[in-house]
Amino acid sequence: MKTKAYILMGGLLMTSPIFSQAQSIGQAAMDAIQLATLSDEQIVQLSRQAVEQMDAQNPVAGPGDPYAARLNRIVARHRTVSGIPMNYKVYKVKDVNAFATADGSVRVFQGLMDIMTDAELLAIMGHEIGHVVNKDTRDAMKNALKRSVALNLIGSGGGTLAALTRSQAAALGNALYGAGFSRKQETEADDYGYGFLKRNRYNVLALATSFEKLAAMSGGRGGGRVAEVLSSHPDSQRRAQRIRDMARRDGLKR
Ligand SMILES: [Zn+2]
């Protein structure tokens, strides 16, 4: 918030901290109004722009890449979920991570693909799709907008938004990447992922074993950083147990 006011007001703030605080509060109120006027469709547009910028800044696996081929094969039956066209890509980076955005984009990092089986990747895709279907990704974008300077430049009117500049899209992407989800949202995405596997007659226990692998990693093995899938909840072991309990109740324990 301070950064935002700083940009709006320029050097003036430096001489008057009290004035700057008042301006920040005014700015926050203005932002709240602007955020409230943004439609889900506009949030989707902004998310798409942020993801396109992230794609431009990361090594995306091309069509001939074996990682892209593997991911495409795994998600082949899930190109559209609940009417949302999904868009899957691999980032060829070592981090153990995956994330989804409100426009139906799912990005999977090479580091995650390297440690997970196909069944486990599918389970994690189910979890990520859950964040989109449950509109967690929409809420994350709203949080990112609050945290980034982009909102000031979008304008408060309805209708079609102006395209963001590259630096605005990058700022928004960074804010989005850091926004994260609440523990409740994570639990609900786990539930969605479990239901996704069950509905499609996949092995539901793959969700549990994927969490168990992440739990083992967070124990301090070297290599890539573990992010979104783990960041909001260091209790991967507990999540895995919860899935195992659900499977047992459903008679799906193998
Ligand atoms: Zn999650």
PDB file of C-alpha atoms and ligand atoms in Angstrom:
ATOM      1  CA  MET A   1       0.000   0.000   0.000  1.00  0.00           C
ATOM      2  CA  LYS A   2       2.802   2.355   0.878  1.00  0.00           C
ATOM      3  CA  THR A   3       4.587   1.581  -2.361  1.00  0.00           C
ATOM      4  CA  LYS A   4       1.443   2.342  -4.284  1.00  0.00           C
ATOM      5  CA  ALA A   5       0.944   5.729  -2.645  1.00  0.00           C
ATOM      6  CA  TYR A   6       4.610   6.407  -3.141  1.00  0.00           C
ATOM      7  CA  ILE A   7       4.292   5.925  -6.862  1.00  0.00           C
ATOM      8  CA  LEU A   8       1.190   8.067  -7.074  1.00  0.00           C
ATOM      9  CA  MET A   9       2.528  10.870  -4.961  1.00  0.00           C
ATOM     10  CA  GLY A  10       6.158  10.821  -5.904  1.00  0.00           C
ATOM     11  CA  GLY A  11       8.727  12.519  -3.710  1.00  0.00           C
ATOM     12  CA  LEU A  12       6.174  14.532  -1.782  1.00  0.00           C
ATOM     13  CA  LEU A  13       5.624  11.691   0.669  1.00  0.00           C
ATOM     14  CA  MET A  14       9.188  11.694   1.803  1.00  0.00           C
ATOM     15  CA  THR A  15       8.772  15.005   3.580  1.00  0.00           C
ATOM     16  CA  SER A  16       5.489  14.198   5.315  1.00  0.00           C
ATOM     17  CA  PRO A  17       4.919  10.765   6.807  1.00  0.00           C
ATOM     18  CA  ILE A  18       1.571  11.666   8.405  1.00  0.00           C
ATOM     19  CA  PHE A  19       0.230  12.974   5.124  1.00  0.00           C
ATOM     20  CA  SER A  20       1.481   9.867   3.408  1.00  0.00           C
ATOM     21  CA  GLN A  21      -0.379   7.612   5.808  1.00  0.00           C
ATOM     22  CA  ALA A  22      -3.635   9.488   5.249  1.00  0.00           C
ATOM     23  CA  GLN A  23      -3.166   9.180   1.519  1.00  0.00           C
ATOM     24  CA  SER A  24      -2.525   5.459   1.860  1.00  0.00           C
ATOM     25  CA  ILE A  25      -5.784   4.936   3.702  1.00  0.00           C
ATOM     26  CA  GLY A  26      -7.618   6.931   1.059  1.00  0.00           C
ATOM     27  CA  GLN A  27      -5.955   4.836  -1.596  1.00  0.00           C
ATOM     28  CA  ALA A  28      -6.980   1.633   0.152  1.00  0.00           C
ATOM     29  CA  ALA A  29     -10.622   2.733   0.176  1.00  0.00           C
ATOM     30  CA  MET A  30     -10.427   3.596  -3.513  1.00  0.00           C
ATOM     31  CA  ASP A  31      -8.852   0.233  -4.295  1.00  0.00           C
ATOM     32  CA  ALA A  32     -11.595  -1.580  -2.408  1.00  0.00           C
ATOM     33  CA  ILE A  33     -14.215   0.117  -4.581  1.00  0.00           C
ATOM     34  CA  GLN A  34     -12.319  -0.691  -7.764  1.00  0.00           C
ATOM     35  CA  LEU A  35     -11.845  -4.317  -6.735  1.00  0.00           C
ATOM     36  CA  ALA A  36     -15.557  -4.641  -6.024  1.00  0.00           C
ATOM     37  CA  THR A  37     -16.406  -3.461  -9.539  1.00  0.00           C
ATOM     38  CA  LEU A  38     -14.193  -6.044 -11.239  1.00  0.00           C
ATOM     39  CA  SER A  39     -16.221  -8.870 -12.756  1.00  0.00           C
ATOM     40  CA  ASP A  40     -15.078 -12.497 -12.755  1.00  0.00           C
ATOM     41  CA  GLU A  41     -14.612 -12.137 -16.514  1.00  0.00           C
ATOM     42  CA  GLN A  42     -12.249  -9.197 -15.968  1.00  0.00           C
ATOM     43  CA  ILE A  43     -10.345 -11.183 -13.340  1.00  0.00           C
ATOM     44  CA  VAL A  44      -9.956 -13.960 -15.927  1.00  0.00           C
ATOM     45  CA  GLN A  45      -8.622 -11.435 -18.475  1.00  0.00           C
ATOM     46  CA  LEU A  46      -6.095 -10.072 -15.985  1.00  0.00           C
ATOM     47  CA  SER A  47      -5.034 -13.588 -14.992  1.00  0.00           C
ATOM     48  CA  ARG A  48      -4.450 -14.520 -18.618  1.00  0.00           C
ATOM     49  CA  GLN A  49      -2.255 -11.459 -19.103  1.00  0.00           C
ATOM     50  CA  ALA A  50      -0.262 -12.205 -15.951  1.00  0.00           C
ATOM     51  CA  VAL A  51       0.272 -15.837 -17.006  1.00  0.00           C
ATOM     52  CA  GLU A  52       1.300 -14.883 -20.533  1.00  0.00           C
ATOM     53  CA  GLN A  53       3.922 -12.627 -19.004  1.00  0.00           C
ATOM     54  CA  MET A  54       5.112 -15.421 -16.672  1.00  0.00           C
ATOM     55  CA  ASP A  55       5.306 -17.736 -19.681  1.00  0.00           C
ATOM     56  CA  ALA A  56       7.448 -15.155 -21.469  1.00  0.00           C
ATOM     57  CA  GLN A  57       9.822 -15.033 -18.484  1.00  0.00           C
ATOM     58  CA  ASN A  58      10.155 -18.799 -17.953  1.00  0.00           C
ATOM     59  CA  PRO A  59      11.532 -21.638 -20.070  1.00  0.00           C
ATOM     60  CA  VAL A  60       8.303 -23.206 -21.341  1.00  0.00           C
ATOM     61  CA  ALA A  61       8.602 -26.766 -22.706  1.00  0.00           C
ATOM     62  CA  GLY A  62       7.848 -26.642 -26.422  1.00  0.00           C
ATOM     63  CA  PRO A  63       5.511 -29.011 -28.293  1.00  0.00           C
ATOM     64  CA  GLY A  64       8.321 -31.475 -29.087  1.00  0.00           C
ATOM     65  CA  ASP A  65       9.632 -31.576 -25.526  1.00  0.00           C
ATOM     66  CA  PRO A  66       9.221 -34.908 -23.686  1.00  0.00           C
ATOM     67  CA  TYR A  67       7.980 -33.142 -20.528  1.00  0.00           C
ATOM     68  CA  ALA A  68       5.251 -31.369 -22.509  1.00  0.00           C
ATOM     69  CA  ALA A  69       4.351 -34.645 -24.236  1.00  0.00           C
ATOM     70  CA  ARG A  70       4.101 -36.425 -20.881  1.00  0.00           C
ATOM     71  CA  LEU A  71       1.930 -33.727 -19.302  1.00  0.00           C
ATOM     72  CA  ASN A  72      -0.333 -33.579 -22.367  1.00  0.00           C
ATOM     73  CA  ARG A  73      -0.801 -37.321 -22.214  1.00  0.00           C
ATOM     74  CA  ILE A  74      -1.633 -37.205 -18.490  1.00  0.00           C
ATOM     75  CA  VAL A  75      -4.264 -34.445 -18.830  1.00  0.00           C
ATOM     76  CA  ALA A  76      -5.627 -35.495 -22.247  1.00  0.00           C
ATOM     77  CA  ARG A  77      -9.084 -36.255 -20.841  1.00  0.00           C
ATOM     78  CA  HIS A  78      -9.230 -33.017 -18.871  1.00  0.00           C
ATOM     79  CA  ARG A  79      -8.869 -30.228 -21.410  1.00  0.00           C
ATOM     80  CA  THR A  80     -12.169 -28.750 -20.262  1.00  0.00           C
ATOM     81  CA  VAL A  81     -13.312 -29.044 -16.656  1.00  0.00           C
ATOM     82  CA  SER A  82     -16.727 -27.804 -15.475  1.00  0.00           C
ATOM     83  CA  GLY A  83     -16.978 -25.732 -18.660  1.00  0.00           C
ATOM     84  CA  ILE A  84     -13.589 -24.076 -18.060  1.00  0.00           C
ATOM     85  CA  PRO A  85     -11.072 -24.530 -20.905  1.00  0.00           C
ATOM     86  CA  MET A  86      -7.833 -25.548 -19.212  1.00  0.00           C
ATOM     87  CA  ASN A  87      -4.399 -24.643 -20.499  1.00  0.00           C
ATOM     88  CA  TYR A  88      -1.444 -26.751 -19.301  1.00  0.00           C
ATOM     89  CA  LYS A  89       2.249 -25.992 -19.725  1.00  0.00           C
ATOM     90  CA  VAL A  90       5.553 -27.161 -18.238  1.00  0.00           C
ATOM     91  CA  TYR A  91       8.195 -24.752 -16.942  1.00  0.00           C
ATOM     92  CA  LYS A  92      11.605 -26.363 -17.335  1.00  0.00           C
ATOM     93  CA  VAL A  93      12.913 -25.297 -13.942  1.00  0.00           C
ATOM     94  CA  LYS A  94      14.120 -27.364 -11.003  1.00  0.00           C
ATOM     95  CA  ASP A  95      11.602 -26.094  -8.457  1.00  0.00           C
ATOM     96  CA  VAL A  96       9.106 -28.608  -7.139  1.00  0.00           C
ATOM     97  CA  ASN A  97       5.988 -26.626  -7.879  1.00  0.00           C
ATOM     98  CA  ALA A  98       2.740 -26.248  -9.734  1.00  0.00           C
ATOM     99  CA  PHE A  99       0.197 -23.460  -9.806  1.00  0.00           C
ATOM    100  CA  ALA A 100      -3.089 -22.556 -11.443  1.00  0.00           C
ATOM    101  CA  THR A 101      -4.673 -19.234 -12.320  1.00  0.00           C
ATOM    102  CA  ALA A 102      -8.258 -18.048 -12.737  1.00  0.00           C
ATOM    103  CA  ASP A 103      -8.194 -18.274 -16.544  1.00  0.00           C
ATOM    104  CA  GLY A 104      -7.724 -22.050 -16.347  1.00  0.00           C
ATOM    105  CA  SER A 105      -3.954 -22.024 -16.825  1.00  0.00           C
ATOM    106  CA  VAL A 106      -2.021 -24.707 -14.958  1.00  0.00           C
ATOM    107  CA  ARG A 107       1.762 -24.531 -14.887  1.00  0.00           C
ATOM    108  CA  VAL A 108       3.772 -27.565 -13.782  1.00  0.00           C
ATOM    109  CA  PHE A 109       7.470 -27.320 -13.004  1.00  0.00           C
ATOM    110  CA  GLN A 110       9.960 -29.877 -14.230  1.00  0.00           C
ATOM    111  CA  GLY A 111      11.194 -30.478 -10.657  1.00  0.00           C
ATOM    112  CA  LEU A 112       7.727 -31.713  -9.689  1.00  0.00           C
ATOM    113  CA  MET A 113       7.420 -33.932 -12.767  1.00  0.00           C
ATOM    114  CA  ASP A 114      10.792 -35.488 -11.991  1.00  0.00           C
ATOM    115  CA  ILE A 115       9.704 -36.822  -8.585  1.00  0.00           C
ATOM    116  CA  MET A 116       6.064 -37.765  -9.263  1.00  0.00           C
ATOM    117  CA  THR A 117       4.547 -40.727 -11.104  1.00  0.00           C
ATOM    118  CA  ASP A 118       1.894 -40.075 -13.762  1.00  0.00           C
ATOM    119  CA  ALA A 119      -0.830 -41.002 -11.268  1.00  0.00           C
ATOM    120  CA  GLU A 120       0.585 -38.593  -8.682  1.00  0.00           C
ATOM    121  CA  LEU A 121       0.844 -35.784 -11.230  1.00  0.00           C
ATOM    122  CA  LEU A 122      -2.762 -36.361 -12.194  1.00  0.00           C
ATOM    123  CA  ALA A 123      -3.704 -36.150  -8.514  1.00  0.00           C
ATOM    124  CA  ILE A 124      -1.868 -32.837  -8.174  1.00  0.00           C
ATOM    125  CA  MET A 125      -3.581 -31.607 -11.365  1.00  0.00           C
ATOM    126  CA  GLY A 126      -6.884 -32.462  -9.694  1.00  0.00           C
ATOM    127  CA  HIS A 127      -5.874 -30.339  -6.699  1.00  0.00           C
ATOM    128  CA  GLU A 128      -4.858 -27.409  -8.954  1.00  0.00           C
ATOM    129  CA  ILE A 129      -8.057 -27.684 -11.024  1.00  0.00           C
ATOM    130  CA  GLY A 130      -9.895 -27.568  -7.694  1.00  0.00           C
ATOM    131  CA  HIS A 131      -8.387 -24.140  -6.971  1.00  0.00           C
ATOM    132  CA  VAL A 132      -9.770 -22.901 -10.318  1.00  0.00           C
ATOM    133  CA  VAL A 133     -13.233 -24.479 -10.031  1.00  0.00           C
ATOM    134  CA  ASN A 134     -13.557 -23.355  -6.382  1.00  0.00           C
ATOM    135  CA  LYS A 135     -12.621 -19.802  -7.487  1.00  0.00           C
ATOM    136  CA  ASP A 136      -9.639 -19.691  -5.119  1.00  0.00           C
ATOM    137  CA  THR A 137      -7.615 -18.470  -8.077  1.00  0.00           C
ATOM    138  CA  ARG A 138     -10.040 -15.577  -8.572  1.00  0.00           C
ATOM    139  CA  ASP A 139      -9.652 -14.608  -4.915  1.00  0.00           C
ATOM    140  CA  ALA A 140      -5.856 -14.915  -5.197  1.00  0.00           C
ATOM    141  CA  MET A 141      -5.927 -12.505  -8.136  1.00  0.00           C
ATOM    142  CA  LYS A 142      -7.935 -10.028  -6.082  1.00  0.00           C
ATOM    143  CA  ASN A 143      -5.319 -10.302  -3.334  1.00  0.00           C
ATOM    144  CA  ALA A 144      -2.553  -9.860  -5.888  1.00  0.00           C
ATOM    145  CA  LEU A 145      -4.256  -6.741  -7.222  1.00  0.00           C
ATOM    146  CA  LYS A 146      -4.410  -5.328  -3.709  1.00  0.00           C
ATOM    147  CA  ARG A 147      -0.701  -5.987  -3.343  1.00  0.00           C
ATOM    148  CA  SER A 148       0.467  -4.707  -6.699  1.00  0.00           C
ATOM    149  CA  VAL A 149       0.465  -1.324  -8.335  1.00  0.00           C
ATOM    150  CA  ALA A 150      -1.445  -2.634 -11.337  1.00  0.00           C
ATOM    151  CA  LEU A 151      -4.856  -1.859  -9.915  1.00  0.00           C
ATOM    152  CA  ASN A 152      -4.256   1.868  -9.969  1.00  0.00           C
ATOM    153  CA  LEU A 153      -3.726   1.712 -13.668  1.00  0.00           C
ATOM    154  CA  ILE A 154      -6.648  -0.477 -14.612  1.00  0.00           C
ATOM    155  CA  GLY A 155      -9.287   2.152 -13.924  1.00  0.00           C
ATOM    156  CA  SER A 156     -12.577   1.798 -12.107  1.00  0.00           C
ATOM    157  CA  GLY A 157     -15.005   1.504 -15.030  1.00  0.00           C
ATOM    158  CA  GLY A 158     -16.709  -1.715 -16.045  1.00  0.00           C
ATOM    159  CA  GLY A 159     -16.450  -3.327 -19.460  1.00  0.00           C
ATOM    160  CA  THR A 160     -13.303  -4.356 -21.222  1.00  0.00           C
ATOM    161  CA  LEU A 161     -10.046  -3.655 -19.488  1.00  0.00           C
ATOM    162  CA  ALA A 162      -7.159  -2.034 -21.238  1.00  0.00           C
ATOM    163  CA  ALA A 163      -4.238  -4.396 -21.853  1.00  0.00           C
ATOM    164  CA  LEU A 164      -1.593  -4.220 -19.152  1.00  0.00           C
ATOM    165  CA  THR A 165       1.882  -3.136 -20.091  1.00  0.00           C
ATOM    166  CA  ARG A 166       4.564  -5.773 -19.825  1.00  0.00           C
ATOM    167  CA  SER A 167       5.835  -4.382 -16.517  1.00  0.00           C
ATOM    168  CA  GLN A 168       2.323  -4.164 -15.082  1.00  0.00           C
ATOM    169  CA  ALA A 169       1.650  -7.763 -16.085  1.00  0.00           C
ATOM    170  CA  ALA A 170       4.980  -8.800 -14.560  1.00  0.00           C
ATOM    171  CA  ALA A 171       4.206  -6.984 -11.284  1.00  0.00           C
ATOM    172  CA  LEU A 172       0.810  -8.625 -11.187  1.00  0.00           C
ATOM    173  CA  GLY A 173       2.312 -12.033 -11.929  1.00  0.00           C
ATOM    174  CA  ASN A 174       4.803 -11.626  -9.091  1.00  0.00           C
ATOM    175  CA  ALA A 175       2.095 -10.537  -6.676  1.00  0.00           C
ATOM    176  CA  LEU A 176      -0.071 -13.465  -7.797  1.00  0.00           C
ATOM    177  CA  TYR A 177       2.767 -15.921  -7.369  1.00  0.00           C
ATOM    178  CA  GLY A 178       3.243 -14.721  -3.817  1.00  0.00           C
ATOM    179  CA  ALA A 179      -0.446 -14.529  -2.920  1.00  0.00           C
ATOM    180  CA  GLY A 180      -1.009 -18.153  -1.911  1.00  0.00           C
ATOM    181  CA  PHE A 181      -4.169 -19.748  -0.589  1.00  0.00           C
ATOM    182  CA  SER A 182      -5.668 -20.145   2.854  1.00  0.00           C
ATOM    183  CA  ARG A 183      -5.478 -23.452   4.650  1.00  0.00           C
ATOM    184  CA  LYS A 184      -9.231 -23.866   4.189  1.00  0.00           C
ATOM    185  CA  GLN A 185      -8.874 -23.340   0.433  1.00  0.00           C
ATOM    186  CA  GLU A 186      -6.077 -25.924   0.361  1.00  0.00           C
ATOM    187  CA  THR A 187      -8.184 -28.476   2.218  1.00  0.00           C
ATOM    188  CA  GLU A 188     -11.090 -27.861  -0.159  1.00  0.00           C
ATOM    189  CA  ALA A 189      -8.782 -28.219  -3.174  1.00  0.00           C
ATOM    190  CA  ASP A 190      -7.616 -31.546  -1.686  1.00  0.00           C
ATOM    191  CA  ASP A 191     -11.253 -32.597  -1.429  1.00  0.00           C
ATOM    192  CA  TYR A 192     -11.826 -31.556  -5.030  1.00  0.00           C
ATOM    193  CA  GLY A 193      -8.720 -33.460  -6.125  1.00  0.00           C
ATOM    194  CA  TYR A 194      -9.897 -36.560  -4.290  1.00  0.00           C
ATOM    195  CA  GLY A 195     -13.356 -36.292  -5.921  1.00  0.00           C
ATOM    196  CA  PHE A 196     -11.740 -35.712  -9.309  1.00  0.00           C
ATOM    197  CA  LEU A 197      -9.734 -38.925  -8.996  1.00  0.00           C
ATOM    198  CA  LYS A 198     -12.691 -40.895  -7.672  1.00  0.00           C
ATOM    199  CA  ARG A 199     -15.101 -39.631 -10.384  1.00  0.00           C
ATOM    200  CA  ASN A 200     -12.649 -40.528 -13.117  1.00  0.00           C
ATOM    201  CA  ARG A 201     -11.840 -43.916 -11.576  1.00  0.00           C
ATOM    202  CA  TYR A 202      -8.197 -43.063 -11.009  1.00  0.00           C
ATOM    203  CA  ASN A 203      -6.229 -44.226  -7.993  1.00  0.00           C
ATOM    204  CA  VAL A 204      -7.220 -41.823  -5.194  1.00  0.00           C
ATOM    205  CA  LEU A 205      -4.243 -42.905  -3.083  1.00  0.00           C
ATOM    206  CA  ALA A 206      -1.916 -41.209  -5.582  1.00  0.00           C
ATOM    207  CA  LEU A 207      -2.925 -37.927  -3.943  1.00  0.00           C
ATOM    208  CA  ALA A 208      -1.759 -39.303  -0.589  1.00  0.00           C
ATOM    209  CA  THR A 209       1.552 -40.614  -1.922  1.00  0.00           C
ATOM    210  CA  SER A 210       2.248 -37.296  -3.692  1.00  0.00           C
ATOM    211  CA  PHE A 211       1.873 -35.492  -0.350  1.00  0.00           C
ATOM    212  CA  GLU A 212       4.069 -38.083   1.335  1.00  0.00           C
ATOM    213  CA  LYS A 213       6.799 -37.398  -1.222  1.00  0.00           C
ATOM    214  CA  LEU A 214       6.481 -33.669  -0.596  1.00  0.00           C
ATOM    215  CA  ALA A 215       6.631 -34.259   3.150  1.00  0.00           C
ATOM    216  CA  ALA A 216       9.821 -36.264   2.737  1.00  0.00           C
ATOM    217  CA  MET A 217      11.309 -33.469   0.609  1.00  0.00           C
ATOM    218  CA  SER A 218      10.491 -30.711   3.054  1.00  0.00           C
ATOM    219  CA  GLY A 219      12.515 -32.748   5.528  1.00  0.00           C
ATOM    220  CA  GLY A 220      15.520 -31.040   3.989  1.00  0.00           C
ATOM    221  CA  ARG A 221      16.711 -32.952   0.971  1.00  0.00           C
ATOM    222  CA  GLY A 222      18.692 -30.895  -1.492  1.00  0.00           C
ATOM    223  CA  GLY A 223      17.560 -29.842  -4.939  1.00  0.00           C
ATOM    224  CA  GLY A 224      14.653 -27.677  -5.951  1.00  0.00           C
ATOM    225  CA  ARG A 225      12.623 -25.460  -3.733  1.00  0.00           C
ATOM    226  CA  VAL A 226       9.199 -26.718  -2.738  1.00  0.00           C
ATOM    227  CA  ALA A 227       6.575 -24.069  -3.310  1.00  0.00           C
ATOM    228  CA  GLU A 228       2.805 -23.670  -3.806  1.00  0.00           C
ATOM    229  CA  VAL A 229       1.742 -27.268  -3.401  1.00  0.00           C
ATOM    230  CA  LEU A 230       3.412 -27.232  -0.022  1.00  0.00           C
ATOM    231  CA  SER A 231       3.868 -23.617   1.001  1.00  0.00           C
ATOM    232  CA  SER A 232       0.487 -23.003   2.612  1.00  0.00           C
ATOM    233  CA  HIS A 233       0.670 -26.119   4.692  1.00  0.00           C
ATOM    234  CA  PRO A 234       3.828 -27.731   5.969  1.00  0.00           C
ATOM    235  CA  ASP A 235       1.586 -30.552   7.208  1.00  0.00           C
ATOM    236  CA  SER A 236       1.767 -32.713   4.089  1.00  0.00           C
ATOM    237  CA  GLN A 237       1.857 -35.856   6.200  1.00  0.00           C
ATOM    238  CA  ARG A 238      -1.460 -34.929   7.815  1.00  0.00           C
ATOM    239  CA  ARG A 239      -2.998 -34.173   4.420  1.00  0.00           C
ATOM    240  CA  ALA A 240      -1.855 -37.555   3.155  1.00  0.00           C
ATOM    241  CA  GLN A 241      -3.432 -39.283   6.163  1.00  0.00           C
ATOM    242  CA  ARG A 242      -6.693 -37.431   5.584  1.00  0.00           C
ATOM    243  CA  ILE A 243      -6.813 -38.715   1.989  1.00  0.00           C
ATOM    244  CA  ARG A 244      -6.003 -42.238   3.183  1.00  0.00           C
ATOM    245  CA  ASP A 245      -8.869 -42.036   5.701  1.00  0.00           C
ATOM    246  CA  MET A 246     -11.275 -40.869   2.982  1.00  0.00           C
ATOM    247  CA  ALA A 247     -10.164 -43.721   0.723  1.00  0.00           C
ATOM    248  CA  ARG A 248     -10.687 -46.244   3.503  1.00  0.00           C
ATOM    249  CA  ARG A 249     -14.212 -44.931   4.160  1.00  0.00           C
ATOM    250  CA  ASP A 250     -14.964 -45.184   0.434  1.00  0.00           C
ATOM    251  CA  GLY A 251     -13.579 -48.704   0.256  1.00  0.00           C
ATOM    252  CA  LEU A 252     -10.921 -47.513  -2.192  1.00  0.00           C
ATOM    253  CA  LYS A 253      -7.874 -48.494  -0.196  1.00  0.00           C
ATOM    254  CA  ARG A 254      -5.680 -50.764  -2.221  1.00  0.00           C
TER     255      ARG A 254
HETATM  256 ZN    ZN B   1      -3.006 -25.786  -3.432  1.00  0.00          ZN
END
